[in-house]
mmCIF file of C-alpha atoms in Angstrom:
data_model
loop_
_atom_site.group_PDB
_atom_site.id
_atom_site.type_symbol
_atom_site.label_atom_id
_atom_site.label_comp_id
_atom_site.label_asym_id
_atom_site.label_seq_id
_atom_site.Cartn_x
_atom_site.Cartn_y
_atom_site.Cartn_z
ATOM 1 C CA MET A 230 -6.891 -1.767 4.186
ATOM 2 C CA ALA A 231 -10.141 -3.577 3.923
ATOM 3 C CA GLY A 232 -10.841 -5.715 0.895
ATOM 4 C CA GLY A 233 -13.670 -5.251 -1.576
ATOM 5 C CA PRO A 234 -14.329 -2.612 -4.214
ATOM 6 C CA VAL A 235 -13.038 0.838 -3.433
ATOM 7 C CA GLY A 236 -13.654 4.196 -5.006
ATOM 8 C CA PRO A 237 -14.047 7.906 -4.476
ATOM 9 C CA THR A 238 -15.714 9.063 -1.292
ATOM 10 C CA SER A 239 -19.254 10.208 -1.988
ATOM 11 C CA ALA A 240 -20.112 13.841 -1.417
ATOM 12 C CA SER A 241 -23.188 12.612 0.445
ATOM 13 C CA THR A 242 -20.929 11.924 3.460
ATOM 14 C CA ARG A 243 -20.877 15.691 4.043
ATOM 15 C CA THR A 244 -24.592 16.054 4.683
ATOM 16 C CA SER A 245 -25.630 17.073 8.190
ATOM 17 C CA SER A 246 -28.882 17.765 10.034
ATOM 18 C CA ASP A 247 -27.202 20.666 11.864
ATOM 19 C CA PRO A 248 -28.672 23.901 10.434
ATOM 20 C CA GLY A 249 -25.357 25.641 11.176
ATOM 21 C CA ALA A 250 -23.270 23.055 9.324
ATOM 22 C CA ARG A 251 -21.021 24.361 6.583
ATOM 23 C CA THR A 252 -20.259 22.737 3.242
ATOM 24 C CA ASP A 253 -17.482 25.101 2.140
ATOM 25 C CA LEU A 254 -14.674 23.708 4.314
ATOM 26 C CA LEU A 255 -11.935 21.151 3.865
ATOM 27 C CA ARG A 256 -9.355 19.889 6.334
ATOM 28 C CA ALA A 257 -6.002 18.771 4.960
ATOM 29 C CA ILE A 258 -2.553 17.474 5.837
ATOM 30 C CA VAL A 259 -0.129 19.976 4.328
ATOM 31 C CA GLU A 260 3.175 18.522 3.125
ATOM 32 C CA VAL A 261 5.494 20.499 5.401
ATOM 33 C CA GLU A 262 8.385 19.109 7.436
ATOM 34 C CA PRO A 263 8.382 20.611 10.980
ATOM 35 C CA TYR A 264 6.990 18.253 13.615
ATOM 36 C CA HIS A 265 5.063 20.999 15.395
ATOM 37 C CA LEU A 266 2.987 21.414 12.217
ATOM 38 C CA ASP A 267 1.917 17.774 12.198
ATOM 39 C CA ARG A 268 -1.809 18.432 12.276
ATOM 40 C CA PRO A 269 -4.573 19.120 9.741
ATOM 41 C CA PHE A 270 -5.324 22.695 8.660
ATOM 42 C CA ASP A 271 -8.665 24.121 7.588
ATOM 43 C CA TYR A 272 -9.247 25.830 4.239
ATOM 44 C CA LEU A 273 -12.178 27.056 2.221
ATOM 45 C CA VAL A 274 -13.187 24.977 -0.763
ATOM 46 C CA GLY A 275 -13.336 28.137 -2.854
ATOM 47 C CA ASP A 276 -13.522 27.433 -6.586
ATOM 48 C CA LEU A 277 -12.642 23.750 -6.280
ATOM 49 C CA PRO A 278 -15.132 21.238 -7.732
ATOM 50 C CA ASP A 279 -17.798 20.070 -5.295
ATOM 51 C CA ALA A 280 -16.595 16.472 -5.820
ATOM 52 C CA VAL A 281 -13.419 17.198 -3.845
ATOM 53 C CA ASP A 282 -13.600 15.061 -0.726
ATOM 54 C CA VAL A 283 -11.522 12.889 1.584
ATOM 55 C CA GLY A 284 -8.419 11.542 -0.161
ATOM 56 C CA TRP A 285 -8.164 14.223 -2.847
ATOM 57 C CA ARG A 286 -4.953 16.188 -3.306
ATOM 58 C CA VAL A 287 -5.075 19.966 -3.530
ATOM 59 C CA GLU A 288 -2.740 22.945 -3.667
ATOM 60 C CA VAL A 289 -2.886 25.450 -0.822
ATOM 61 C CA VAL A 290 -0.925 28.473 0.307
ATOM 62 C CA PHE A 291 0.844 27.792 3.597
ATOM 63 C CA ALA A 292 3.151 30.344 5.238
ATOM 64 C CA GLY A 293 3.287 32.255 1.975
ATOM 65 C CA ARG A 294 4.314 29.272 -0.145
ATOM 66 C CA VAL A 295 2.321 26.984 -2.422
ATOM 67 C CA ARG A 296 2.184 23.475 -0.958
ATOM 68 C CA ARG A 297 0.552 20.171 -1.727
ATOM 69 C CA ALA A 298 -2.041 18.926 0.738
ATOM 70 C CA LEU A 299 -4.140 15.802 1.193
ATOM 71 C CA VAL A 300 -7.772 16.265 2.205
ATOM 72 C CA VAL A 301 -8.564 14.184 5.295
ATOM 73 C CA GLU A 302 -11.980 15.585 6.197
ATOM 74 C CA ARG A 303 -14.815 17.802 4.968
ATOM 75 C CA PRO A 304 -15.738 19.333 8.349
ATOM 76 C CA SER A 305 -19.015 21.070 9.048
ATOM 77 C CA HIS A 306 -17.440 23.507 11.546
ATOM 78 C CA THR A 307 -14.097 25.172 12.138
ATOM 79 C CA ASP A 308 -12.442 26.929 15.066
ATOM 80 C CA VAL A 309 -10.412 29.145 12.740
ATOM 81 C CA ASP A 310 -11.430 32.794 12.612
ATOM 82 C CA GLU A 311 -13.239 33.610 9.391
ATOM 83 C CA GLY A 312 -10.734 36.294 8.514
ATOM 84 C CA ARG A 313 -7.873 33.800 8.638
ATOM 85 C CA LEU A 314 -9.479 31.155 6.429
ATOM 86 C CA ARG A 315 -7.980 30.983 2.959
ATOM 87 C CA ALA A 316 -9.306 29.172 -0.083
ATOM 88 C CA ALA A 317 -7.484 26.206 -1.585
ATOM 89 C CA ARG A 318 -5.860 27.166 -4.886
ATOM 90 C CA ARG A 319 -6.631 24.179 -7.119
ATOM 91 C CA VAL A 320 -7.282 20.462 -7.176
ATOM 92 C CA LEU A 321 -4.558 18.055 -8.308
ATOM 93 C CA GLY A 322 -6.239 15.583 -10.626
ATOM 94 C CA ASP A 323 -9.827 14.515 -11.150
ATOM 95 C CA TYR A 324 -9.732 11.650 -8.683
ATOM 96 C CA PRO A 325 -8.942 10.822 -5.033
ATOM 97 C CA TRP A 326 -5.402 9.717 -4.245
ATOM 98 C CA ALA A 327 -6.258 7.867 -1.041
ATOM 99 C CA THR A 328 -9.213 6.091 0.555
ATOM 100 C CA PRO A 329 -10.288 6.479 4.190
ATOM 101 C CA ASP A 330 -8.637 3.107 4.882
ATOM 102 C CA ASP A 331 -5.392 4.437 3.412
ATOM 103 C CA LEU A 332 -5.554 7.482 5.665
ATOM 104 C CA ALA A 333 -6.033 5.267 8.706
ATOM 105 C CA LEU A 334 -2.937 3.298 7.690
ATOM 106 C CA PHE A 335 -0.941 6.525 7.234
ATOM 107 C CA ASP A 336 -1.944 7.646 10.737
ATOM 108 C CA TRP A 337 -0.866 4.285 12.142
ATOM 109 C CA ALA A 338 2.534 4.456 10.403
ATOM 110 C CA ALA A 339 3.162 7.986 11.674
ATOM 111 C CA ARG A 340 2.362 6.972 15.255
ATOM 112 C CA ARG A 341 4.237 3.665 15.069
ATOM 113 C CA TRP A 342 7.553 5.186 13.962
ATOM 114 C CA GLY A 343 7.285 8.679 15.413
ATOM 115 C CA GLY A 344 7.074 10.412 12.054
ATOM 116 C CA THR A 345 4.716 13.048 10.722
ATOM 117 C CA ARG A 346 1.705 12.262 8.588
ATOM 118 C CA ALA A 347 3.135 14.519 5.888
ATOM 119 C CA ASP A 348 6.235 12.303 5.761
ATOM 120 C CA VAL A 349 4.108 9.175 5.397
ATOM 121 C CA VAL A 350 2.077 10.805 2.628
ATOM 122 C CA ARG A 351 5.259 11.675 0.736
ATOM 123 C CA HIS A 352 6.359 8.026 0.956
ATOM 124 C CA ALA A 353 2.981 6.570 0.060
ATOM 125 C CA LEU A 354 1.906 8.854 -2.807
ATOM 126 C CA PRO A 355 3.962 9.545 -5.942
ATOM 127 C CA GLY A 356 4.450 12.891 -7.598
ATOM 128 C CA ARG A 357 1.832 13.999 -10.073
ATOM 129 C CA VAL A 358 2.597 13.586 -13.798
ATOM 130 C CA VAL A 359 -0.164 15.161 -15.879
ATOM 131 C CA ARG A 360 0.688 13.382 -19.143
ATOM 132 C CA VAL A 361 0.434 10.034 -17.349
ATOM 133 C CA GLU A 362 -2.994 10.982 -16.016
ATOM 134 C CA GLN A 363 -4.082 12.013 -19.503
ATOM 135 C CA SER A 364 -3.003 8.687 -21.013
ATOM 136 C CA LEU A 365 -4.859 6.718 -18.342
ATOM 137 C CA ALA A 366 -7.939 8.903 -18.791
ATOM 138 C CA GLU A 367 -7.851 8.193 -22.526
ATOM 139 C CA ALA A 368 -7.688 4.476 -21.682
ATOM 140 C CA GLY A 369 -10.822 4.869 -19.531
ATOM 141 C CA LEU A 370 -9.067 4.208 -16.190
ATOM 142 C CA LEU A 371 -9.407 7.742 -14.796
ATOM 143 C CA PRO A 372 -11.329 9.091 -13.014
ATOM 144 C CA TRP A 373 -11.664 5.838 -11.121
ATOM 145 C CA GLY A 374 -14.551 4.313 -9.240
ATOM 146 C CA PRO A 375 -15.641 0.931 -7.840
ATOM 147 C CA ASP A 376 -14.161 -1.860 -9.959
ATOM 148 C CA ALA A 377 -16.095 -4.703 -11.515
ATOM 149 C CA GLU A 378 -16.737 -7.819 -9.490
ATOM 150 C CA ARG A 379 -14.063 -10.434 -10.082
ATOM 151 C CA PRO A 380 -14.698 -14.113 -10.757
ATOM 152 C CA VAL A 381 -13.490 -16.476 -8.039
ATOM 153 C CA GLY A 382 -12.172 -19.883 -9.042
ATOM 154 C CA ALA A 383 -12.143 -23.111 -7.063
ATOM 155 C CA PRO A 384 -9.139 -23.559 -4.746
ATOM 156 C CA ASP A 385 -6.236 -25.489 -6.250
ATOM 157 C CA PRO A 386 -5.007 -28.619 -4.476
ATOM 158 C CA LEU A 387 -1.964 -28.239 -2.218
ATOM 159 C CA PRO A 388 1.145 -28.189 -4.461
ATOM 160 C CA LEU A 389 3.877 -30.707 -3.684
ATOM 161 C CA GLY A 390 6.325 -27.864 -3.043
ATOM 162 C CA TRP A 391 4.241 -26.482 -0.170
ATOM 163 C CA ALA A 392 3.299 -29.962 1.047
ATOM 164 C CA ALA A 393 7.002 -30.533 1.776
ATOM 165 C CA TYR A 394 6.662 -28.108 4.683
ATOM 166 C CA GLU A 395 5.056 -30.326 7.285
ATOM 167 C CA HIS A 396 4.759 -27.499 9.779
ATOM 168 C CA GLY A 397 2.465 -24.836 8.333
ATOM 169 C CA GLY A 398 2.672 -25.528 4.589
ATOM 170 C CA ALA A 399 -0.895 -26.778 4.254
ATOM 171 C CA ASP A 400 -2.128 -24.096 6.650
ATOM 172 C CA VAL A 401 -0.705 -21.180 4.680
ATOM 173 C CA TRP A 402 -2.073 -22.659 1.445
ATOM 174 C CA GLN A 403 -5.540 -22.909 2.959
ATOM 175 C CA SER A 404 -5.239 -19.326 4.223
ATOM 176 C CA LEU A 405 -4.572 -18.057 0.703
ATOM 177 C CA HIS A 406 -8.216 -18.907 -0.002
ATOM 178 C CA ALA A 407 -9.692 -18.224 3.455
ATOM 179 C CA GLY A 408 -7.552 -15.194 4.412
ATOM 180 C CA ALA A 409 -6.387 -13.826 7.777
ATOM 181 C CA ASP A 410 -2.988 -15.382 8.442
ATOM 182 C CA ALA A 411 0.636 -14.340 9.017
ATOM 183 C CA ARG A 412 3.595 -16.685 8.618
ATOM 184 C CA VAL A 413 7.379 -16.724 8.699
ATOM 185 C CA TRP A 414 8.529 -19.143 6.013
ATOM 186 C CA ARG A 415 11.973 -20.758 6.273
ATOM 187 C CA PRO A 416 12.656 -22.232 2.818
ATOM 188 C CA LEU A 417 14.548 -25.478 2.507
ATOM 189 C CA PRO A 418 18.163 -25.210 1.355
ATOM 190 C CA ALA A 419 18.239 -24.826 -2.450
ATOM 191 C CA GLU A 420 14.464 -24.268 -2.476
ATOM 192 C CA ASP A 421 13.030 -22.668 -5.630
ATOM 193 C CA VAL A 422 11.588 -19.714 -3.694
ATOM 194 C CA ALA A 423 10.345 -17.921 -6.812
ATOM 195 C CA THR A 424 8.275 -20.933 -7.901
ATOM 196 C CA ARG A 425 6.748 -21.369 -4.445
ATOM 197 C CA LEU A 426 5.836 -17.681 -4.285
ATOM 198 C CA ALA A 427 4.442 -17.796 -7.831
ATOM 199 C CA GLU A 428 2.140 -20.626 -6.728
ATOM 200 C CA ALA A 429 0.952 -18.530 -3.790
ATOM 201 C CA VAL A 430 0.388 -15.456 -5.956
ATOM 202 C CA ARG A 431 -1.531 -17.452 -8.567
ATOM 203 C CA ALA A 432 -3.785 -18.895 -5.856
ATOM 204 C CA THR A 433 -4.436 -15.395 -4.504
ATOM 205 C CA VAL A 434 -5.313 -13.969 -7.916
ATOM 206 C CA ALA A 435 -7.528 -16.968 -8.718
ATOM 207 C CA GLY A 436 -9.414 -16.200 -5.504
ATOM 208 C CA GLY A 437 -10.230 -12.700 -6.753
ATOM 209 C CA ARG A 438 -7.678 -10.865 -4.609
ATOM 210 C CA ASP A 439 -4.409 -9.023 -5.228
ATOM 211 C CA ALA A 440 -0.806 -9.586 -4.140
ATOM 212 C CA LEU A 441 2.066 -7.287 -3.182
ATOM 213 C CA VAL A 442 5.653 -8.556 -3.033
ATOM 214 C CA VAL A 443 8.338 -6.453 -1.330
ATOM 215 C CA VAL A 444 11.960 -7.309 -2.169
ATOM 216 C CA PRO A 445 15.092 -5.945 -0.458
ATOM 217 C CA ASP A 446 16.968 -4.706 -3.519
ATOM 218 C CA ALA A 447 16.711 -4.071 -7.239
ATOM 219 C CA GLY A 448 19.083 -6.942 -8.048
ATOM 220 C CA SER A 449 16.888 -9.602 -6.463
ATOM 221 C CA ARG A 450 17.090 -12.725 -8.636
ATOM 222 C CA VAL A 451 14.079 -14.182 -6.873
ATOM 223 C CA ALA A 452 11.986 -11.141 -7.818
ATOM 224 C CA ALA A 453 13.104 -11.286 -11.457
ATOM 225 C CA ARG A 454 12.363 -14.998 -11.695
ATOM 226 C CA LEU A 455 9.019 -14.572 -9.930
ATOM 227 C CA VAL A 456 7.907 -11.984 -12.490
ATOM 228 C CA THR A 457 9.070 -14.208 -15.358
ATOM 229 C CA ILE A 458 7.195 -17.232 -14.005
ATOM 230 C CA LEU A 459 3.999 -15.244 -13.503
ATOM 231 C CA ARG A 460 4.150 -13.808 -17.023
ATOM 232 C CA GLU A 461 4.615 -17.312 -18.437
ATOM 233 C CA THR A 462 2.076 -19.166 -16.312
ATOM 234 C CA THR A 463 -0.820 -16.724 -15.873
ATOM 235 C CA ASP A 464 -3.135 -14.830 -18.184
ATOM 236 C CA LEU A 465 -2.449 -11.540 -16.403
ATOM 237 C CA ALA A 466 -2.163 -8.623 -18.801
ATOM 238 C CA ARG A 467 1.124 -6.710 -18.775
ATOM 239 C CA ASP A 468 -0.359 -3.821 -16.784
ATOM 240 C CA GLU A 469 -1.972 -6.235 -14.305
ATOM 241 C CA LEU A 470 1.476 -7.429 -13.231
ATOM 242 C CA VAL A 471 3.383 -4.314 -12.149
ATOM 243 C CA ASP A 472 7.125 -4.722 -11.611
ATOM 244 C CA VAL A 473 8.776 -1.532 -10.331
ATOM 245 C CA THR A 474 11.966 -3.218 -9.110
ATOM 246 C CA GLY A 475 14.811 -0.851 -9.930
ATOM 247 C CA LEU A 476 12.504 1.590 -11.707
ATOM 248 C CA SER A 477 13.816 5.161 -11.487
ATOM 249 C CA SER A 478 11.659 7.112 -13.951
ATOM 250 C CA GLY A 479 9.186 9.320 -12.091
ATOM 251 C CA SER A 480 6.545 9.042 -14.796
ATOM 252 C CA ALA A 481 6.893 5.245 -14.958
ATOM 253 C CA VAL A 482 6.539 4.945 -11.182
ATOM 254 C CA THR A 483 3.479 7.220 -11.190
ATOM 255 C CA ARG A 484 1.917 5.189 -14.014
ATOM 256 C CA ALA A 485 2.485 1.956 -12.101
ATOM 257 C CA TRP A 486 1.123 3.449 -8.876
ATOM 258 C CA LEU A 487 -2.007 4.711 -10.612
ATOM 259 C CA ARG A 488 -2.638 1.276 -12.097
ATOM 260 C CA ALA A 489 -2.567 -0.076 -8.563
ATOM 261 C CA ARG A 490 -4.755 2.793 -7.322
ATOM 262 C CA VAL A 491 -7.516 2.214 -9.873
ATOM 263 C CA GLY A 492 -7.514 -1.554 -9.276
ATOM 264 C CA ARG A 493 -5.980 -2.493 -12.612
ATOM 265 C CA ALA A 494 -2.816 -3.975 -11.078
ATOM 266 C CA ARG A 495 -3.386 -7.432 -9.589
ATOM 267 C CA VAL A 496 0.238 -8.069 -8.587
ATOM 268 C CA VAL A 497 2.819 -5.455 -7.533
ATOM 269 C CA VAL A 498 6.521 -6.288 -7.106
ATOM 270 C CA GLY A 499 9.118 -3.784 -5.908
ATOM 271 C CA GLU A 500 11.465 -2.592 -3.195
ATOM 272 C CA ARG A 501 10.394 -1.160 0.174
ATOM 273 C CA ARG A 502 8.738 1.869 -1.480
ATOM 274 C CA VAL A 503 5.796 -0.336 -2.551
ATOM 275 C CA ALA A 504 4.997 -1.384 1.030
ATOM 276 C CA LEU A 505 2.410 1.417 1.274
ATOM 277 C CA TRP A 506 1.117 1.129 -2.301
ATOM 278 C CA PRO A 507 -2.633 0.623 -2.707
ATOM 279 C CA LEU A 508 -4.344 -2.634 -3.660
ATOM 280 C CA ALA A 509 -8.011 -2.785 -4.610
ATOM 281 C CA HIS A 510 -8.529 -6.254 -3.095
ATOM 282 C CA PRO A 511 -5.546 -7.037 -0.846
ATOM 283 C CA GLY A 512 -5.087 -10.755 -0.359
ATOM 284 C CA LEU A 513 -1.366 -11.501 -0.025
ATOM 285 C CA PHE A 514 1.611 -9.506 1.262
ATOM 286 C CA VAL A 515 5.038 -11.077 0.791
ATOM 287 C CA VAL A 516 8.277 -9.696 2.250
ATOM 288 C CA LEU A 517 11.310 -11.400 0.773
ATOM 289 C CA ASP A 518 14.297 -11.892 3.116
ATOM 290 C CA GLU A 519 12.550 -10.095 5.984
ATOM 291 C CA ALA A 520 15.772 -9.754 8.023
ATOM 292 C CA ASN A 521 17.520 -7.766 5.281
ATOM 293 C CA PRO A 522 18.394 -4.243 6.586
ATOM 294 C CA ALA A 523 17.564 -2.743 3.185
ATOM 295 C CA LEU A 524 13.853 -3.166 4.006
ATOM 296 C CA LYS A 525 14.090 -0.448 6.671
ATOM 297 C CA GLU A 526 13.434 3.096 5.451
ATOM 298 C CA ARG A 527 16.237 5.443 6.478
ATOM 299 C CA ARG A 528 14.151 8.616 6.289
ATOM 300 C CA SER A 529 11.247 9.669 8.484
ATOM 301 C CA PRO A 530 9.024 7.885 9.376
ATOM 302 C CA ARG A 531 11.682 5.142 9.154
ATOM 303 C CA HIS A 532 9.134 2.391 8.722
ATOM 304 C CA HIS A 533 10.010 -1.249 8.123
ATOM 305 C CA ALA A 534 8.381 -3.066 5.207
ATOM 306 C CA ARG A 535 7.968 -6.187 7.353
ATOM 307 C CA GLU A 536 5.771 -4.489 9.935
ATOM 308 C CA VAL A 537 3.819 -2.534 7.327
ATOM 309 C CA ALA A 538 3.018 -5.788 5.506
ATOM 310 C CA LEU A 539 1.912 -7.497 8.724
ATOM 311 C CA GLU A 540 -0.316 -4.573 9.675
ATOM 312 C CA ARG A 541 -1.879 -4.308 6.238
ATOM 313 C CA ALA A 542 -2.606 -8.030 6.183
ATOM 314 C CA ARG A 543 -4.220 -7.782 9.615
ATOM 315 C CA ARG A 544 -6.431 -4.878 8.562
ATOM 316 C CA ALA A 545 -7.520 -6.549 5.323
ATOM 317 C CA ASP A 546 -7.968 -10.109 6.653
ATOM 318 C CA ALA A 547 -5.261 -11.041 4.176
ATOM 319 C CA VAL A 548 -2.200 -13.302 4.328
ATOM 320 C CA ALA A 549 1.323 -12.116 5.130
ATOM 321 C CA VAL A 550 4.300 -14.323 4.280
ATOM 322 C CA LEU A 551 7.779 -13.343 5.466
ATOM 323 C CA THR A 552 10.599 -15.352 3.945
ATOM 324 C CA THR A 553 13.884 -15.832 5.793
ATOM 325 C CA HIS A 554 16.564 -18.408 6.480
ATOM 326 C CA VAL A 555 17.453 -16.759 9.800
ATOM 327 C CA PRO A 556 14.535 -14.795 11.349
ATOM 328 C CA SER A 557 15.138 -11.252 12.506
ATOM 329 C CA ALA A 558 14.797 -10.512 16.209
ATOM 330 C CA PRO A 559 11.318 -8.906 15.740
ATOM 331 C CA ALA A 560 10.086 -11.868 13.662
ATOM 332 C CA TRP A 561 11.464 -14.319 16.212
ATOM 333 C CA ALA A 562 9.741 -12.435 19.030
ATOM 334 C CA LEU A 563 6.421 -12.607 17.166
ATOM 335 C CA LEU A 564 6.901 -16.322 16.622
ATOM 336 C CA ARG A 565 7.713 -16.922 20.280
ATOM 337 C CA ALA A 566 4.661 -14.942 21.359
ATOM 338 C CA GLY A 567 2.416 -16.919 19.009
ATOM 339 C CA ARG A 568 1.305 -13.796 17.141
ATOM 340 C CA ILE A 569 2.420 -15.257 13.821
ATOM 341 C CA GLY A 570 2.971 -18.831 12.703
ATOM 342 C CA GLY A 571 5.864 -20.613 11.065
ATOM 343 C CA VAL A 572 6.251 -22.567 7.849
ATOM 344 C CA THR A 573 9.082 -25.096 8.129
ATOM 345 C CA ALA A 574 9.972 -28.559 6.945
ATOM 346 C CA ALA A 575 10.791 -31.426 9.235
ATOM 347 C CA ARG A 576 14.346 -31.338 10.568
ATOM 348 C CA ALA A 577 15.229 -34.546 8.695
ATOM 349 C CA ALA A 578 14.070 -32.963 5.420
ATOM 350 C CA GLU A 579 16.198 -29.864 6.085
ATOM 351 C CA VAL A 580 19.268 -32.005 6.782
ATOM 352 C CA ALA A 581 18.669 -34.066 3.647
ATOM 353 C CA ALA A 582 18.233 -30.948 1.501
ATOM 354 C CA ALA A 583 21.415 -29.421 2.920
#
């Protein structure tokens, strides 16, 4: 997803010089399971607000049942016979759930792992909780739009902890301010991984961008310590640092997701489910213990958090850092091909630390 302010798609994108163009149509991905239905379907806007556009969620009737659907286009023409067109029932919320960049990422994930776009949408978007929306609306966060410009501080000098990695340590630190990099980091034995990652996250936030940290399991001590360090060493408000590790409450997850959606969350930490979560200004994607099998989704589209993080960093000119003591076969192949770089200490330093 590209960096910079994001917000609802303007209705002006539906204007057309074609005198036969229609403005009463929407095209949506309906959340149904069969693979042969993995395509958008056309509906009439009906009584929905005119603001409904790409990325909004609506309710439609599909095969006689009420289904959720995500609007992916406001077409000016349709090949569906007029008599078969049905109107969407209602809009779900007063805001878009996804940006055009998000939709492009969902399409990529569906193609990459042979899943349906509906499956990706169900992974990427939480269920709707009206009372959560109401509380955020009362706080002035919904409906959301372009966020305020963020101040950018001067780059910090290279910390001693990262300087210890002679091969790539200074490079990854420079990239946190310049962007566009992907690295596999092999920490030294007994390295304080949480502190090193906290330094990287702080540098990202100071540069006006956001960070997402994916951990393999809810019991990750590194994740817990990382959150503690960031709360103690930054001026991030509680809702700017979103920790959903081990969170099971649907309303709490939806609240956290919406804070990320509206650009309030600057740092998101959680298991593989957060790999597709939105960031307003993506700057850093961290995957902890990238070889851990828990990072692979077992349900369609069976995506891997490692590859999602690498792709998102590439699209946003952001930095991806994969931590591991023993690289996975895919990470090793990327290293060998020169598609990503490494961050390692000198062999003598590794032996001494061991």
